[in-house]
Short mmCIF file of C-alpha atoms in Angstrom, two decimals:
data_model
loop_
_atom_site.label_atom_id
_atom_site.label_comp_id
_atom_site.label_asym_id
_atom_site.label_seq_id
_atom_site.Cartn_x
_atom_site.Cartn_y
_atom_site.Cartn_z
CA UNK A 1 -69.93 -89.03 -65.94
CA UNK A 2 -71.86 -85.76 -65.99
CA UNK A 3 -71.80 -82.92 -68.46
CA UNK A 4 -70.93 -79.44 -67.29
CA UNK A 5 -74.25 -77.80 -66.40
CA UNK A 6 -75.36 -74.12 -66.31
CA UNK A 7 -78.88 -73.16 -65.25
CA UNK A 8 -80.65 -69.89 -66.10
CA UNK A 9 -83.53 -69.34 -63.71
CA UNK A 10 -84.71 -67.33 -60.71
CA UNK A 11 -81.64 -68.34 -58.77
CA UNK A 12 -82.88 -68.39 -55.21
CA UNK A 13 -85.49 -71.11 -55.85
CA UNK A 14 -83.24 -73.39 -57.86
CA UNK A 15 -80.28 -72.88 -55.50
CA UNK A 16 -82.41 -73.99 -52.56
CA UNK A 17 -83.66 -77.08 -54.43
CA UNK A 18 -80.13 -78.10 -55.45
CA UNK A 19 -78.93 -77.54 -51.90
CA UNK A 20 -81.60 -79.91 -50.60
CA UNK A 21 -80.48 -82.56 -53.11
CA UNK A 22 -76.82 -82.08 -52.16
CA UNK A 23 -75.73 -80.87 -55.61
CA UNK A 24 -72.65 -78.58 -55.43
CA UNK A 25 -73.27 -75.36 -57.35
CA UNK A 26 -72.38 -71.68 -57.68
CA UNK A 27 -74.83 -68.78 -57.83
CA UNK A 28 -74.03 -65.89 -60.17
CA UNK A 29 -76.01 -62.82 -59.17
CA UNK A 30 -75.61 -59.32 -57.77
CA UNK A 31 -74.81 -60.66 -54.30
CA UNK A 32 -71.67 -62.38 -55.63
CA UNK A 33 -70.52 -59.63 -57.97
CA UNK A 34 -67.07 -59.59 -56.36
CA UNK A 35 -66.57 -63.28 -57.29
CA UNK A 36 -68.19 -62.93 -60.71
CA UNK A 37 -64.98 -63.40 -62.73
CA UNK A 38 -63.97 -66.39 -60.62
CA UNK A 39 -67.39 -68.06 -60.94
CA UNK A 40 -67.41 -67.64 -64.72
CA UNK A 41 -63.83 -68.91 -64.96
CA UNK A 42 -64.74 -72.08 -63.05
CA UNK A 43 -68.09 -72.61 -64.82
CA UNK A 44 -66.43 -74.59 -67.63
CA UNK A 45 -65.11 -77.42 -65.46
CA UNK A 46 -66.60 -80.88 -65.90
CA UNK A 47 -69.56 -81.51 -63.62
CA UNK A 48 -69.85 -77.90 -62.44
CA UNK A 49 -73.30 -76.34 -61.98
CA UNK A 50 -73.73 -72.58 -62.25
CA UNK A 51 -77.02 -70.81 -61.54
CA UNK A 52 -77.31 -67.42 -63.21
CA UNK A 53 -80.19 -64.97 -63.41
CA UNK A 54 -78.74 -63.47 -66.57
CA UNK A 55 -75.30 -64.46 -67.77
CA UNK A 56 -75.67 -62.69 -71.12
CA UNK A 57 -73.77 -59.45 -71.52
CA UNK A 58 -71.07 -60.34 -68.99
CA UNK A 59 -68.43 -59.93 -71.67
CA UNK A 60 -66.83 -63.30 -70.83
CA UNK A 61 -67.28 -66.64 -72.59
CA UNK A 62 -67.54 -69.82 -70.56
CA UNK A 63 -64.41 -71.71 -71.60
CA UNK A 64 -64.84 -75.49 -71.67
CA UNK A 65 -62.45 -77.13 -69.24
CA UNK A 66 -62.10 -73.98 -67.17
CA UNK A 67 -59.94 -70.91 -67.52
CA UNK A 68 -56.69 -71.57 -69.44
CA UNK A 69 -53.54 -71.35 -67.31
CA UNK A 70 -51.71 -68.02 -67.32
CA UNK A 71 -48.26 -69.58 -67.06
CA UNK A 72 -46.38 -71.19 -69.97
CA UNK A 73 -45.88 -74.46 -68.10
CA UNK A 74 -46.38 -77.42 -70.46
CA UNK A 75 -47.66 -79.58 -67.59
CA UNK A 76 -50.45 -77.09 -66.70
CA UNK A 77 -51.40 -76.67 -70.36
CA UNK A 78 -51.50 -80.41 -70.86
CA UNK A 79 -53.79 -80.80 -67.83
CA UNK A 80 -56.12 -78.04 -69.08
CA UNK A 81 -56.22 -79.57 -72.57
CA UNK A 82 -57.18 -82.92 -71.09
CA UNK A 83 -60.03 -81.35 -69.08
CA UNK A 84 -61.13 -79.41 -72.17
CA UNK A 85 -61.25 -82.53 -74.31
CA UNK A 86 -63.26 -84.42 -71.70
CA UNK A 87 -65.91 -81.67 -71.55
CA UNK A 88 -66.05 -81.50 -75.36
CA UNK A 89 -66.48 -85.27 -75.54
CA UNK A 90 -69.42 -85.09 -73.12
CA UNK A 91 -71.21 -82.55 -75.33
CA UNK A 92 -69.88 -79.24 -74.05
CA UNK A 93 -71.96 -76.66 -72.26
CA UNK A 94 -75.59 -77.61 -71.62
CA UNK A 95 -77.90 -74.69 -70.81
CA UNK A 96 -81.23 -75.22 -69.07
CA UNK A 97 -83.90 -72.53 -69.09
CA UNK A 98 -86.73 -72.85 -66.61
CA UNK A 99 -89.03 -70.42 -68.41
CA UNK A 100 -89.50 -68.56 -71.67
CA UNK A 101 -89.18 -64.80 -71.45
CA UNK A 102 -91.44 -62.16 -72.91
CA UNK A 103 -88.65 -61.13 -75.27
CA UNK A 104 -87.12 -63.53 -77.79
CA UNK A 105 -83.90 -61.57 -77.53
CA UNK A 106 -83.28 -62.76 -73.97
CA UNK A 107 -84.00 -66.37 -74.92
CA UNK A 108 -81.58 -66.10 -77.84
CA UNK A 109 -78.91 -64.62 -75.59
CA UNK A 110 -79.35 -67.60 -73.30
CA UNK A 111 -79.05 -70.04 -76.20
CA UNK A 112 -75.93 -68.21 -77.33
CA UNK A 113 -74.08 -69.15 -74.15
CA UNK A 114 -73.57 -72.68 -75.53
CA UNK A 115 -71.89 -73.69 -78.76
CA UNK A 116 -69.70 -70.57 -78.94
CA UNK A 117 -66.63 -70.29 -81.18
CA UNK A 118 -67.06 -73.78 -82.59
CA UNK A 119 -67.48 -75.53 -79.24
CA UNK A 120 -70.24 -78.13 -78.87
CA UNK A 121 -73.24 -77.33 -76.71
CA UNK A 122 -76.97 -77.75 -76.24
CA UNK A 123 -79.96 -75.86 -74.85
CA UNK A 124 -83.31 -76.98 -73.46
CA UNK A 125 -86.20 -74.97 -72.05
CA UNK A 126 -88.70 -76.31 -69.53
CA UNK A 127 -92.10 -74.64 -69.26
CA UNK A 128 -95.19 -75.12 -67.15
CA UNK A 129 -98.75 -74.15 -68.01
CA UNK A 130 -98.84 -71.72 -65.08
CA UNK A 131 -95.83 -69.74 -66.34
CA UNK A 132 -96.60 -66.11 -67.07
CA UNK A 133 -96.35 -66.30 -70.84
CA UNK A 134 -98.38 -69.54 -71.02
CA UNK A 135 -100.97 -68.25 -68.59
CA UNK A 136 -101.54 -65.11 -70.70
CA UNK A 137 -101.56 -66.82 -74.08
CA UNK A 138 -103.44 -70.11 -74.27
CA UNK A 139 -102.37 -72.00 -71.18
CA UNK A 140 -105.94 -72.81 -70.17
CA UNK A 141 -106.80 -74.30 -73.60
CA UNK A 142 -103.76 -76.58 -73.47
CA UNK A 143 -104.70 -77.67 -69.96
CA UNK A 144 -108.23 -78.57 -71.15
CA UNK A 145 -106.84 -80.66 -74.01
CA UNK A 146 -104.50 -82.50 -71.64
CA UNK A 147 -107.41 -83.20 -69.30
CA UNK A 148 -109.58 -84.53 -72.13
CA UNK A 149 -106.81 -86.80 -73.41
CA UNK A 150 -105.91 -87.84 -69.84
CA UNK A 151 -102.26 -86.96 -70.28
CA UNK A 152 -100.30 -87.24 -67.00
CA UNK A 153 -99.11 -83.95 -65.51
CA UNK A 154 -95.47 -85.05 -65.38
CA UNK A 155 -95.36 -86.13 -69.03
CA UNK A 156 -93.52 -83.62 -71.26
CA UNK A 157 -95.21 -82.19 -74.34
CA UNK A 158 -92.75 -81.79 -77.17
CA UNK A 159 -94.14 -80.54 -80.45
CA UNK A 160 -93.28 -77.86 -82.97
CA UNK A 161 -96.70 -76.29 -82.54
CA UNK A 162 -95.91 -75.51 -78.90
CA UNK A 163 -92.71 -73.70 -79.85
CA UNK A 164 -94.47 -71.76 -82.62
CA UNK A 165 -97.35 -70.74 -80.36
CA UNK A 166 -94.92 -69.53 -77.72
CA UNK A 167 -92.99 -67.57 -80.32
CA UNK A 168 -96.21 -65.94 -81.54
CA UNK A 169 -97.05 -65.01 -77.95
CA UNK A 170 -93.60 -63.46 -77.56
CA UNK A 171 -94.10 -61.43 -80.74
CA UNK A 172 -97.38 -60.05 -79.38
CA UNK A 173 -95.78 -59.12 -76.06
CA UNK A 174 -92.81 -57.48 -77.81
CA UNK A 175 -95.20 -55.42 -79.94
CA UNK A 176 -97.10 -54.32 -76.85
CA UNK A 177 -93.89 -53.34 -75.05
CA UNK A 178 -92.67 -51.45 -78.11
CA UNK A 179 -95.90 -49.43 -78.26
CA UNK A 180 -95.58 -48.69 -74.55
CA UNK A 181 -92.02 -47.43 -74.95
CA UNK A 182 -93.04 -45.38 -77.98
CA UNK A 183 -95.88 -43.85 -75.96
CA UNK A 184 -93.45 -42.92 -73.18
CA UNK A 185 -91.21 -41.15 -75.70
CA UNK A 186 -94.17 -39.15 -77.00
CA UNK A 187 -94.95 -38.01 -73.46
CA UNK A 188 -91.30 -37.18 -72.82
CA UNK A 189 -91.09 -35.07 -75.99
CA UNK A 190 -93.51 -32.60 -74.41
CA UNK A 191 -91.25 -32.08 -71.39
CA UNK A 192 -88.11 -32.04 -73.54
CA UNK A 193 -89.38 -29.00 -75.44
CA UNK A 194 -90.18 -27.22 -72.20
CA UNK A 195 -86.81 -28.22 -70.77
CA UNK A 196 -84.99 -26.76 -73.77
CA UNK A 197 -86.71 -23.40 -73.28
CA UNK A 198 -86.05 -23.24 -69.53
CA UNK A 199 -82.43 -24.37 -69.84
CA UNK A 200 -81.93 -21.93 -72.70
CA UNK A 201 -83.11 -19.08 -70.45
CA UNK A 202 -80.87 -20.33 -67.66
CA UNK A 203 -77.89 -20.46 -70.00
CA UNK A 204 -78.54 -16.86 -71.10
CA UNK A 205 -78.58 -15.77 -67.47
CA UNK A 206 -75.32 -17.55 -66.64
CA UNK A 207 -73.54 -16.13 -69.70
CA UNK A 208 -74.70 -12.60 -68.86
CA UNK A 209 -76.79 -12.15 -71.98
CA UNK A 210 -79.72 -10.73 -69.97
CA UNK A 211 -79.31 -6.95 -70.36
CA UNK A 212 -80.46 -4.28 -67.95
CA UNK A 213 -82.91 -2.88 -70.49
CA UNK A 214 -84.46 -6.34 -70.82
CA UNK A 215 -84.84 -6.58 -67.04
CA UNK A 216 -86.53 -3.18 -66.86
CA UNK A 217 -88.79 -4.03 -69.79
CA UNK A 218 -89.91 -7.31 -68.18
CA UNK A 219 -90.77 -5.63 -64.87
CA UNK A 220 -92.59 -2.78 -66.60
CA UNK A 221 -94.55 -5.24 -68.72
CA UNK A 222 -95.50 -7.23 -65.61
CA UNK A 223 -96.84 -4.15 -63.81
CA UNK A 224 -98.52 -2.85 -66.96
CA UNK A 225 -100.52 -6.07 -67.25
CA UNK A 226 -101.56 -5.73 -63.61
CA UNK A 227 -102.82 -2.18 -64.16
CA UNK A 228 -104.74 -3.22 -67.28
CA UNK A 229 -106.31 -6.16 -65.47
CA UNK A 230 -107.63 -3.88 -62.70
CA UNK A 231 -108.59 -0.92 -64.87
CA UNK A 232 -108.68 -1.53 -68.62
CA UNK A 233 -110.24 1.90 -69.28
CA UNK A 234 -109.99 4.05 -66.17
CA UNK A 235 -108.90 3.74 -62.54
CA UNK A 236 -111.29 4.37 -59.69
CA UNK A 237 -110.21 5.02 -56.12
CA UNK A 238 -110.87 1.45 -54.93
CA UNK A 239 -108.53 0.06 -57.58
CA UNK A 240 -105.54 2.19 -56.64
CA UNK A 241 -104.60 0.20 -53.51
CA UNK A 242 -104.12 -3.17 -55.32
CA UNK A 243 -101.97 -1.44 -57.95
CA UNK A 244 -99.80 0.22 -55.30
CA UNK A 245 -99.56 -3.08 -53.41
CA UNK A 246 -98.36 -4.84 -56.57
CA UNK A 247 -95.74 -2.13 -57.09
CA UNK A 248 -94.53 -2.32 -53.47
CA UNK A 249 -94.15 -6.13 -53.75
CA UNK A 250 -91.46 -5.41 -56.33
CA UNK A 251 -89.92 -2.13 -55.09
CA UNK A 252 -90.01 -1.91 -51.25
CA UNK A 253 -91.12 1.70 -50.64
CA UNK A 254 -91.75 3.07 -47.15
CA UNK A 255 -95.21 4.10 -45.95
CA UNK A 256 -94.85 7.77 -46.87
CA UNK A 257 -93.74 6.93 -50.40
CA UNK A 258 -96.62 4.50 -50.79
CA UNK A 259 -99.11 7.20 -49.79
CA UNK A 260 -97.57 9.70 -52.19
CA UNK A 261 -97.69 7.21 -55.07
CA UNK A 262 -101.29 6.34 -54.25
CA UNK A 263 -102.29 10.01 -54.27
CA UNK A 264 -100.56 10.50 -57.61
CA UNK A 265 -102.46 7.53 -59.12
CA UNK A 266 -105.79 8.78 -57.75
CA UNK A 267 -105.28 12.22 -59.27
CA UNK A 268 -104.43 10.72 -62.65
CA UNK A 269 -107.21 8.15 -62.93
CA UNK A 270 -106.08 7.17 -66.44
CA UNK A 271 -104.53 3.74 -66.97
CA UNK A 272 -102.00 4.89 -69.57
CA UNK A 273 -100.72 7.70 -67.35
CA UNK A 274 -100.40 5.33 -64.39
CA UNK A 275 -98.43 2.87 -66.54
CA UNK A 276 -96.13 5.72 -67.65
CA UNK A 277 -95.56 6.72 -64.03
CA UNK A 278 -94.84 3.14 -63.01
CA UNK A 279 -92.35 2.73 -65.86
CA UNK A 280 -90.50 5.83 -64.68
CA UNK A 281 -90.50 4.60 -61.08
CA UNK A 282 -88.98 1.25 -62.12
CA UNK A 283 -86.30 2.94 -64.26
CA UNK A 284 -85.34 5.26 -61.38
CA UNK A 285 -85.31 2.38 -58.89
CA UNK A 286 -82.97 0.32 -61.08
CA UNK A 287 -80.64 3.29 -61.60
CA UNK A 288 -80.56 4.04 -57.87
CA UNK A 289 -79.97 0.43 -56.87
CA UNK A 290 -77.22 0.05 -59.44
CA UNK A 291 -75.42 3.17 -58.18
CA UNK A 292 -75.63 1.88 -54.59
CA UNK A 293 -74.08 -1.53 -55.13
CA UNK A 294 -71.95 -0.97 -58.22
CA UNK A 295 -72.30 -2.31 -61.75
CA UNK A 296 -70.54 -5.66 -61.21
CA UNK A 297 -72.47 -6.46 -58.03
CA UNK A 298 -75.70 -5.45 -59.78
CA UNK A 299 -75.03 -7.99 -62.53
CA UNK A 300 -74.48 -10.69 -59.94
CA UNK A 301 -77.72 -9.72 -58.19
CA UNK A 302 -79.60 -10.11 -61.47
CA UNK A 303 -78.04 -13.55 -62.00
CA UNK A 304 -78.84 -14.74 -58.49
CA UNK A 305 -82.43 -13.49 -58.59
CA UNK A 306 -83.08 -15.10 -61.96
CA UNK A 307 -81.38 -18.43 -61.22
CA UNK A 308 -83.01 -18.91 -57.82
CA UNK A 309 -86.43 -18.14 -59.31
CA UNK A 310 -85.93 -20.51 -62.24
CA UNK A 311 -84.59 -23.40 -60.16
CA UNK A 312 -87.26 -23.31 -57.46
CA UNK A 313 -90.22 -22.89 -59.81
CA UNK A 314 -88.93 -25.43 -62.35
CA UNK A 315 -88.75 -28.11 -59.66
CA UNK A 316 -92.31 -27.36 -58.58
CA UNK A 317 -93.43 -27.43 -62.22
CA UNK A 318 -91.91 -30.88 -62.78
CA UNK A 319 -93.71 -32.23 -59.72
CA UNK A 320 -97.01 -30.73 -60.87
CA UNK A 321 -96.65 -32.21 -64.37
CA UNK A 322 -95.81 -35.64 -62.94
CA UNK A 323 -98.90 -35.52 -60.73
CA UNK A 324 -101.03 -34.56 -63.71
CA UNK A 325 -99.55 -37.32 -65.85
CA UNK A 326 -100.31 -40.03 -63.29
CA UNK A 327 -104.04 -39.63 -63.73
CA UNK A 328 -104.19 -38.58 -67.37
CA UNK A 329 -104.64 -42.18 -68.52
CA UNK A 330 -108.12 -42.22 -67.02
CA UNK A 331 -109.23 -39.80 -69.75
CA UNK A 332 -109.27 -42.79 -72.08
CA UNK A 333 -112.44 -44.04 -70.39
CA UNK A 334 -114.12 -40.85 -71.61
CA UNK A 335 -113.19 -41.59 -75.23
CA UNK A 336 -110.39 -39.01 -75.16
CA UNK A 337 -106.79 -39.52 -76.22
CA UNK A 338 -104.66 -39.23 -73.03
CA UNK A 339 -101.67 -37.94 -75.01
CA UNK A 340 -103.69 -35.11 -76.57
CA UNK A 341 -105.14 -34.26 -73.16
CA UNK A 342 -101.65 -34.29 -71.64
CA UNK A 343 -100.31 -31.89 -74.26
CA UNK A 344 -103.36 -29.67 -73.86
CA UNK A 345 -102.83 -29.30 -70.11
CA UNK A 346 -99.02 -29.19 -70.10
CA UNK A 347 -98.86 -26.12 -72.36
CA UNK A 348 -100.90 -23.72 -70.16
CA UNK A 349 -98.99 -25.02 -67.13
CA UNK A 350 -95.75 -24.07 -68.86
CA UNK A 351 -97.10 -20.62 -69.74
CA UNK A 352 -97.95 -20.07 -66.07
CA UNK A 353 -94.43 -21.21 -65.14
CA UNK A 354 -92.76 -18.60 -67.37
CA UNK A 355 -95.05 -15.89 -66.00
CA UNK A 356 -94.26 -16.98 -62.43
CA UNK A 357 -90.52 -16.85 -63.15
CA UNK A 358 -90.77 -13.21 -64.30
CA UNK A 359 -92.94 -12.32 -61.29
CA UNK A 360 -90.69 -14.07 -58.76
CA UNK A 361 -87.58 -12.51 -60.30
CA UNK A 362 -89.10 -9.02 -60.07
CA UNK A 363 -90.03 -9.54 -56.40
CA UNK A 364 -86.54 -10.76 -55.49
CA UNK A 365 -84.47 -8.26 -57.46
CA UNK A 366 -84.80 -5.23 -55.16
CA UNK A 367 -84.91 -7.22 -51.90
CA UNK A 368 -81.52 -8.93 -52.09
CA UNK A 369 -79.26 -7.45 -49.43
CA UNK A 370 -75.48 -7.42 -49.71
CA UNK A 371 -74.03 -8.27 -46.32
CA UNK A 372 -70.71 -6.76 -45.27
CA UNK A 373 -67.84 -9.09 -44.52
CA UNK A 374 -67.29 -9.11 -40.71
CA UNK A 375 -63.99 -7.54 -39.70
CA UNK A 376 -61.46 -9.93 -38.14
CA UNK A 377 -61.05 -9.74 -34.37
CA UNK A 378 -57.90 -7.69 -33.62
CA UNK A 379 -55.19 -9.32 -31.54
CA UNK A 380 -54.22 -7.17 -28.53
CA UNK A 381 -50.63 -6.03 -28.57
CA UNK A 382 -48.47 -4.35 -25.91
CA UNK A 383 -45.26 -2.39 -26.13
CA UNK A 384 -42.69 -4.83 -24.89
CA UNK A 385 -39.10 -3.84 -24.42
CA UNK A 386 -36.26 -6.28 -24.87
CA UNK A 387 -34.62 -7.10 -21.60
CA UNK A 388 -32.79 -9.97 -19.96
CA UNK A 389 -34.99 -12.26 -17.86
CA UNK A 390 -34.56 -11.80 -14.09
CA UNK A 391 -35.17 -14.46 -11.48
CA UNK A 392 -37.52 -12.08 -9.66
CA UNK A 393 -41.36 -11.92 -9.76
CA UNK A 394 -42.73 -10.87 -13.23
CA UNK A 395 -43.69 -7.24 -13.64
CA UNK A 396 -47.29 -6.01 -13.74
CA UNK A 397 -47.05 -5.25 -17.48
CA UNK A 398 -46.09 -8.80 -18.25
CA UNK A 399 -48.88 -10.05 -15.99
CA UNK A 400 -51.38 -7.91 -17.88
CA UNK A 401 -50.11 -9.24 -21.20
CA UNK A 402 -50.32 -12.86 -20.05
CA UNK A 403 -53.79 -12.29 -18.63
CA UNK A 404 -54.96 -10.72 -21.90
CA UNK A 405 -53.57 -13.62 -23.95
CA UNK A 406 -55.19 -16.19 -21.64
CA UNK A 407 -58.52 -14.36 -21.87
CA UNK A 408 -58.25 -14.22 -25.67
CA UNK A 409 -57.45 -17.94 -25.88
CA UNK A 410 -60.35 -18.77 -23.56
CA UNK A 411 -62.74 -16.58 -25.55
CA UNK A 412 -61.57 -18.12 -28.85
CA UNK A 413 -62.10 -21.61 -27.47
CA UNK A 414 -65.59 -20.69 -26.32
CA UNK A 415 -66.42 -19.18 -29.72
CA UNK A 416 -65.24 -22.33 -31.46
CA UNK A 417 -67.56 -24.52 -29.40
CA UNK A 418 -70.55 -22.18 -29.36
CA UNK A 419 -72.43 -21.74 -32.62
CA UNK A 420 -74.75 -18.76 -32.78
CA UNK A 421 -78.35 -19.35 -33.79
CA UNK A 422 -80.17 -17.08 -36.20
CA UNK A 423 -82.21 -15.50 -33.38
CA UNK A 424 -79.34 -15.17 -30.87
CA UNK A 425 -77.83 -11.73 -30.10
CA UNK A 426 -75.09 -10.87 -32.56
CA UNK A 427 -71.49 -11.35 -31.47
CA UNK A 428 -70.64 -7.70 -32.30
CA UNK A 429 -72.70 -6.46 -29.29
CA UNK A 430 -74.90 -4.28 -31.52
CA UNK A 431 -78.06 -5.42 -29.75
CA UNK A 432 -79.52 -6.83 -32.96
CA UNK A 433 -80.33 -10.45 -33.69
CA UNK A 434 -77.64 -12.42 -35.50
CA UNK A 435 -79.85 -12.90 -38.60
CA UNK A 436 -80.37 -9.12 -38.90
CA UNK A 437 -76.74 -8.18 -38.36
CA UNK A 438 -73.75 -10.34 -39.37
CA UNK A 439 -75.60 -13.48 -40.49
CA UNK A 440 -74.20 -14.34 -43.99
CA UNK A 441 -76.73 -13.69 -46.77
#
């Protein structure tokens, strides 16, 4: 008679070996997840073999003798009790591990599959000197000793020192993995702080806490810094064009207005006076734009401009930080702490991100166009009088009505099947391209 057997191992290899030997077995892995409950329920039968990559954490105990019957039939319960007693008499569940893991926790979970809730059970691990954990920690020394003592390769080595050395190796690996996870958390803390600031700004925008005065102040501050960067003391004629260009990137003035503003800046020549003029221009532009679209629409424009700027630039920032982090570990070869270097480079990148958000928002704010909703196509109607149908030929009015309805149905069918491209002529016959006319913004 054979004990019930469960094997914990890389399942594909062991399943193939058992198949070659003609040993019936079940494989418990992700491929058989639909039959998982059934496989576990049948794993407790006498003589059954179950191969599992990781049976721990399944939430189901392997019941010796198989799953108890659901019915209250005494005959079925007596049969199950007999099978249960036979498996218990044979020693219960026997677990075989084909390797020791880097973590003692996983090995202990495997051992815990047997001998549960007072049932008998046993566990045995089989290792080879070329296993990962033995190869990293002392496998070569053991192989040299075996060669010197001329111990056959197929003879097992059972000694407490082997178990203790493996346990010490597992402790070292666990410590290394813990330090690695701790290091990852320290790197993530940098991005978490940046994420809190960006999401906090986004939340303020969504809740409408960004006031109009704050918007004007941010744009004025942006242009003021540009003027000071070009002319910290005074403005010469060659420096006027870049300042006007920066202003036009935010507020789209026509050519005549640009020339007039440029002439005004040239006459002034003083940075503070130019900044004062720019501040007034921004205030007037905001007031004019608000009066054109209405207060509620203006608030929605501010939200859209801010959110689109934040979302696009934040994604690019995350990609840039990830690229920087991939190579930051090489700084260690230069006797520098990679974490300190990472923090030192991530902060100026975040400062540039916040400045880019303000700049992109300012450039989008006055360029968002509100498209009008296209009017529905009117249905042609005719003045029809109520009359009794005659067996004669239909009148010309009725023919015109039928022809109009057929034409409308044909045109509607064509419109349903034909989708206008952005560069096609607009359907309203205005002569403009679709993207410049009724294309939804």
